[in-house]
mmCIF file of C-alpha atoms in Angstrom:
data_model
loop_
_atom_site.group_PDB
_atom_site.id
_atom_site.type_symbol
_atom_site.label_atom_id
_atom_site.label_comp_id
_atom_site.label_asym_id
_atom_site.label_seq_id
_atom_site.Cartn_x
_atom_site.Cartn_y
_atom_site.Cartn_z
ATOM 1 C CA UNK A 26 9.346 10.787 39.816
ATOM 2 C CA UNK A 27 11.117 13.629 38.552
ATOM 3 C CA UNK A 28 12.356 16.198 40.533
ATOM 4 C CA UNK A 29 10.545 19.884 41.371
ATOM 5 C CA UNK A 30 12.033 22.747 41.530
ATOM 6 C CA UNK A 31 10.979 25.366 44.111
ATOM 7 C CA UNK A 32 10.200 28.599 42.083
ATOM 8 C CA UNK A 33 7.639 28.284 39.310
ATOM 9 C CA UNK A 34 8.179 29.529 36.376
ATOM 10 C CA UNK A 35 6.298 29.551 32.855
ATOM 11 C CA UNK A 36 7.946 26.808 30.349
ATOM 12 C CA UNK A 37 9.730 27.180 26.898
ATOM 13 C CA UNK A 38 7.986 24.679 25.371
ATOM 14 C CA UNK A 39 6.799 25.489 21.887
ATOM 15 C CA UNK A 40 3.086 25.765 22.430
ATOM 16 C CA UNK A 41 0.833 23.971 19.529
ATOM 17 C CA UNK A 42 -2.690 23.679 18.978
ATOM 18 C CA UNK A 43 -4.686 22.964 15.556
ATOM 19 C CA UNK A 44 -7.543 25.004 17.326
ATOM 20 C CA UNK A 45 -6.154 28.467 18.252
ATOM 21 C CA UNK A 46 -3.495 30.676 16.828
ATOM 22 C CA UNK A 47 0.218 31.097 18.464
ATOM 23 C CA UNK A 48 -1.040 34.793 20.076
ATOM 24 C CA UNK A 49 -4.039 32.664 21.758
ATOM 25 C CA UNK A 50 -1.764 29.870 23.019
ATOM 26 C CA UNK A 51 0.469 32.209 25.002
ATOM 27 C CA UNK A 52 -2.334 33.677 26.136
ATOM 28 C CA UNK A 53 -3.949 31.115 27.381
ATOM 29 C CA UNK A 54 -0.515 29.474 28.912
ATOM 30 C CA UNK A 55 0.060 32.618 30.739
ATOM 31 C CA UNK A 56 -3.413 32.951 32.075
ATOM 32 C CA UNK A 57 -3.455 29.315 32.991
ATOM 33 C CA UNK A 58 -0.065 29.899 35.047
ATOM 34 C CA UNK A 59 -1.722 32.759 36.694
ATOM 35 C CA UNK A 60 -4.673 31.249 38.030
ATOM 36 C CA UNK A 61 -2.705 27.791 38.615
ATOM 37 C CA UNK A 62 0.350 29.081 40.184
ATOM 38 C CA UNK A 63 2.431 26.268 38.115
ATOM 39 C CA UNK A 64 3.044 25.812 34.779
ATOM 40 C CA UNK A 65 1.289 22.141 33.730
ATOM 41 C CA UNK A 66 2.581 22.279 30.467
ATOM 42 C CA UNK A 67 6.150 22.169 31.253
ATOM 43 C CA UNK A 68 5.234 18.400 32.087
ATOM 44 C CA UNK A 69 6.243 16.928 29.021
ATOM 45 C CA UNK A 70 2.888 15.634 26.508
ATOM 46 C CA UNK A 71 0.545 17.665 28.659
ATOM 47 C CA UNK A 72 -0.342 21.035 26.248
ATOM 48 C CA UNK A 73 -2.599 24.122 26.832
ATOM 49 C CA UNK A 74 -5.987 21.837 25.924
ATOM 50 C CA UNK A 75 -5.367 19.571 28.289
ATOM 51 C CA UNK A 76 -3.946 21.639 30.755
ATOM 52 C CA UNK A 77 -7.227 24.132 30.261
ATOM 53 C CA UNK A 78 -9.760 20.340 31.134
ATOM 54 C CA UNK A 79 -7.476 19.831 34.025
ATOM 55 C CA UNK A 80 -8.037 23.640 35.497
ATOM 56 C CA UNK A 81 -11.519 23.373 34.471
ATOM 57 C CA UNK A 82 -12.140 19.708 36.367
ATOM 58 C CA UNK A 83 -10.428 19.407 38.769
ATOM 59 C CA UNK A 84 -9.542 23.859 39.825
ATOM 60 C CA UNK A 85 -6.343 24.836 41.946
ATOM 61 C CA UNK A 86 -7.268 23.397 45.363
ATOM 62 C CA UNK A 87 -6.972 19.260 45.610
ATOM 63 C CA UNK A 88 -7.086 19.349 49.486
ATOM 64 C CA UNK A 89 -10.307 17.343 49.058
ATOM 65 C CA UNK A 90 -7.297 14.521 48.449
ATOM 66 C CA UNK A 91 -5.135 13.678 51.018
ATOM 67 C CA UNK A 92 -2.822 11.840 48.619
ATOM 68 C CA UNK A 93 -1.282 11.543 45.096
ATOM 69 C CA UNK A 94 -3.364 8.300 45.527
ATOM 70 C CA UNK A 95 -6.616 9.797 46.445
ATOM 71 C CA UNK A 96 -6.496 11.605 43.610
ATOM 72 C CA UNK A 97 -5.740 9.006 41.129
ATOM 73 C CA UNK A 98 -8.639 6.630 42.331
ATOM 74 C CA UNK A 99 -10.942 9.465 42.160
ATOM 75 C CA UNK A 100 -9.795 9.974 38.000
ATOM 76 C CA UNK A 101 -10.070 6.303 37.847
ATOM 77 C CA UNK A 102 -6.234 5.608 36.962
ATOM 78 C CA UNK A 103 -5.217 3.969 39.704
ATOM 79 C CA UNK A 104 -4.930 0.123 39.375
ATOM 80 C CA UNK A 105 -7.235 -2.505 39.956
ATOM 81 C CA UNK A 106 -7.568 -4.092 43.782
ATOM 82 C CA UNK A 107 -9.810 -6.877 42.565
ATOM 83 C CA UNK A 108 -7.964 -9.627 44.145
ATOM 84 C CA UNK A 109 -8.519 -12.672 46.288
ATOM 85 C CA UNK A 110 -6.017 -15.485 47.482
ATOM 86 C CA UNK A 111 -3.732 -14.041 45.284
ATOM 87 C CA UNK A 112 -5.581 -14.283 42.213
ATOM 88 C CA UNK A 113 -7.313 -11.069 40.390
ATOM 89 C CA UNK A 114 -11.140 -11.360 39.763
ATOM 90 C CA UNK A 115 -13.054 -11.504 36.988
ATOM 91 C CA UNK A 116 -14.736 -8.326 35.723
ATOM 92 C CA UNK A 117 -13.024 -4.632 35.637
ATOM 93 C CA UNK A 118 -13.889 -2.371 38.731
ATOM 94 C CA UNK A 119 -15.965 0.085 38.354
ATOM 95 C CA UNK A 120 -16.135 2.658 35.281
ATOM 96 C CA UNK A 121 -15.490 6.244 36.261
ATOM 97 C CA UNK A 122 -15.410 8.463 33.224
ATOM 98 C CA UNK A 123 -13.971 11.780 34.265
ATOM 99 C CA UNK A 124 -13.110 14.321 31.335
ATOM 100 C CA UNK A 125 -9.500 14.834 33.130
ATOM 101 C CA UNK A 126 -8.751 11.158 33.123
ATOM 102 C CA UNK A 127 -9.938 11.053 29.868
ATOM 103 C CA UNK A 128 -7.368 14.057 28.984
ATOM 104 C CA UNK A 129 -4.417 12.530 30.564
ATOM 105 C CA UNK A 130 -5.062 9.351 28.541
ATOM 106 C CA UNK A 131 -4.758 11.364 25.602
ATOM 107 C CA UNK A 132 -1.835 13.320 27.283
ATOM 108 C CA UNK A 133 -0.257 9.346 27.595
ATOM 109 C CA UNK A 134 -0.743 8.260 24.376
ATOM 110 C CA UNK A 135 1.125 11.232 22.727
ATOM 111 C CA UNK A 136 4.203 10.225 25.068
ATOM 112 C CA UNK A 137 5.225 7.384 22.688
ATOM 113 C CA UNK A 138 7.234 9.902 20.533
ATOM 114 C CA UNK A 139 8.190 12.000 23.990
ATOM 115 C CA UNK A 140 12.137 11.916 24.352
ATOM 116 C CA UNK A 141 12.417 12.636 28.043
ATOM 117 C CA UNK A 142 11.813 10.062 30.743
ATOM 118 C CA UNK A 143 7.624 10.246 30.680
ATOM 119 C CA UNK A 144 8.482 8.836 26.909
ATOM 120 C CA UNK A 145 10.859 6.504 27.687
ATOM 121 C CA UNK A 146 9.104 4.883 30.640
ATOM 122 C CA UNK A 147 6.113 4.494 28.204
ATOM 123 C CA UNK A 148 7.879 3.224 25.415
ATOM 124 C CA UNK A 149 9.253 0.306 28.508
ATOM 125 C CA UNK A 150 5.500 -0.286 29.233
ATOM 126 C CA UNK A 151 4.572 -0.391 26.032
ATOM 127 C CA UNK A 152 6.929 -3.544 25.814
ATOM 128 C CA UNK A 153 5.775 -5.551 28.905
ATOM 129 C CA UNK A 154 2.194 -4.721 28.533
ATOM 130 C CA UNK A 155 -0.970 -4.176 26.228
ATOM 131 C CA UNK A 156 -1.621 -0.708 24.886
ATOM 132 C CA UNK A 157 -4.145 0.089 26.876
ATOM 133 C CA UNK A 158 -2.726 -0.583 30.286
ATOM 134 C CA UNK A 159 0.788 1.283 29.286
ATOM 135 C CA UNK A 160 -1.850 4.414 28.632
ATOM 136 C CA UNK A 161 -3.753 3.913 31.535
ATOM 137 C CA UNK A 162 0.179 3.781 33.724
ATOM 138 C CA UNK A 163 1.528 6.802 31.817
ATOM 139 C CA UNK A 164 -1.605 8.804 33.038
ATOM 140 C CA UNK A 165 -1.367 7.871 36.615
ATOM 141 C CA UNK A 166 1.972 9.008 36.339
ATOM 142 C CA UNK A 167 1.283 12.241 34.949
ATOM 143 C CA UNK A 168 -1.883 12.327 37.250
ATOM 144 C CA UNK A 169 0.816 12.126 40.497
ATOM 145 C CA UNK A 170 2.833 14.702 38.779
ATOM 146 C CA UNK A 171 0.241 16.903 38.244
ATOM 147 C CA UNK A 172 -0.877 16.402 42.221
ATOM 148 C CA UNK A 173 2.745 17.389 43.366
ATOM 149 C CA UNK A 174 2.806 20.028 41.298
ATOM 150 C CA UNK A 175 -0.399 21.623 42.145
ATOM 151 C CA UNK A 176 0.002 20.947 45.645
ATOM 152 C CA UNK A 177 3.478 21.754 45.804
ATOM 153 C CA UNK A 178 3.799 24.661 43.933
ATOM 154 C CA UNK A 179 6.754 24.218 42.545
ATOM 155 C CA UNK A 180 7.901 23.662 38.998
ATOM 156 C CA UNK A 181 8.360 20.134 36.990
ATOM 157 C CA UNK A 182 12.201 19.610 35.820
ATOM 158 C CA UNK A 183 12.511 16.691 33.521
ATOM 159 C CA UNK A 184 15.378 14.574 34.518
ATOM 160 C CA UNK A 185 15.580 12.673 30.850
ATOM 161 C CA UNK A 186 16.671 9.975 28.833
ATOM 162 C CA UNK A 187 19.994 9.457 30.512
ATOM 163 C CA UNK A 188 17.881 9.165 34.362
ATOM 164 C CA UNK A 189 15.936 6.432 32.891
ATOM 165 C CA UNK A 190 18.841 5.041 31.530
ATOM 166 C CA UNK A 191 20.521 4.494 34.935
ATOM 167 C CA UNK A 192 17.551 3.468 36.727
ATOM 168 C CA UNK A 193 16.465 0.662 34.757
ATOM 169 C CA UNK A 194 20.441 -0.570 34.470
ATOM 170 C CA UNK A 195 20.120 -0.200 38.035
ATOM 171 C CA UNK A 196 16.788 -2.192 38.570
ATOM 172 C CA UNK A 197 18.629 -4.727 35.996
ATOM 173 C CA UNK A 198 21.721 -5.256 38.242
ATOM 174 C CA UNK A 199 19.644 -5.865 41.583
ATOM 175 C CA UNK A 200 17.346 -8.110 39.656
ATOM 176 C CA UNK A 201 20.230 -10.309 38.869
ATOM 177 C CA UNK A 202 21.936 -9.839 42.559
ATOM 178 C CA UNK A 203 18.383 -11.610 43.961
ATOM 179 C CA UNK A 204 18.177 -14.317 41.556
ATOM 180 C CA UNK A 205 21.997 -15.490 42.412
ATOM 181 C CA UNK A 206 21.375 -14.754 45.703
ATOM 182 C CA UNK A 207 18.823 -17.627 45.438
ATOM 183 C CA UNK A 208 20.958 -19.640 43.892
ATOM 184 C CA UNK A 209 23.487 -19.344 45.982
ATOM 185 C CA UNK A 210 25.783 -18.063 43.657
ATOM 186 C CA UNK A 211 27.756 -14.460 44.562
ATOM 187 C CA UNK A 212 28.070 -12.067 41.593
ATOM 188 C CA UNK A 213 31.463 -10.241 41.924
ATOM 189 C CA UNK A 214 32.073 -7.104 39.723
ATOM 190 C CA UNK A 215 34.621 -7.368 36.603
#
């Protein structure tokens, strides 16, 4: 997860909505950062309307959830436990529609054309997985992020491309160490 910063501060993120004018959107940004005490928005695909069905669902205090995954199982993002001997079960769990699940999904699906790391580790889901389920990951990462940051109270600082980057080359090269581990080969660097 990306890292938070300690002192919150309103983002510069142009602000865009087909439904109210620019005056409106700062308005509503700055009143939502007021009542919050964090800016949501800065959290890259999450915008004023979503940000305004988070406030309004799920308010400022979460300490009805005594974890990031608490919360997630309560929007219905977290994944499925359905499993026995190994093997998942037939059937989906059970459907919880919650209007800010439903607005982080939305939140997800616009981070296909994000350019930070929320984007790019989409856009790596996207390729391992059906749409669906890379939606349904994307918003119970941004549903963790949103926990820390309302619980925390401390800013979101993207950490980008090049962070993503250097993770998954990382995950790559460990990956590879295991499987000639097993073998019983030793990789030695060039």
């Amino acid at each position: 997860l990306p890292v938070l910063q300690n002192k919150p501060e309103p983002s510069n993120k142009p602000l865009r909505s087909p439904h109210r004018s620019g005056a409106q959107q700062t308005e509503l940004h700055q009143t939502l950062w007021k009542v919050l005490g964090v800016d949501l928005t800065a959290i890259p695909t999450i915008g004023v309307d979503t940000a305004l069905v988070l406030a309004g669902e799920i308010g400022t205090d979460l300490s009805r959830f005594p974890s990031s995954q608490h919360f997630c199982s309560w929007l219905g993002l977290a994944p499925p436990t359905r499993i026995s001997g190994g093997h998942r079960l037939a059937g989906g769990g059970p459907k919880i529609v919650n209007r800010a699940a439903q607005a982080l999904k939305q939140a997800a699906s616009n981070a296909r054309n994000d350019k930070g790391f929320i984007g790019a580790s989409h856009r790596a889901r996207l390729t391992r997985m059906d749409t669906s389920c890379a939606i349904k990951a994307t918003a119970h990462q941004l549903a963790r992020l949103v926990y820390n940051l309302l619980t925390k109270k401390q800013a979101y600082v993207e950490k980008g491309l090049e962070e993503f980057e250097a993770r998954s080359q990382d995950r790559q090269v460990r990956a590879l160490l295991r499987k000639a581990r097993k073998l019983g080969y030793q990789l030695v660097a060039a």
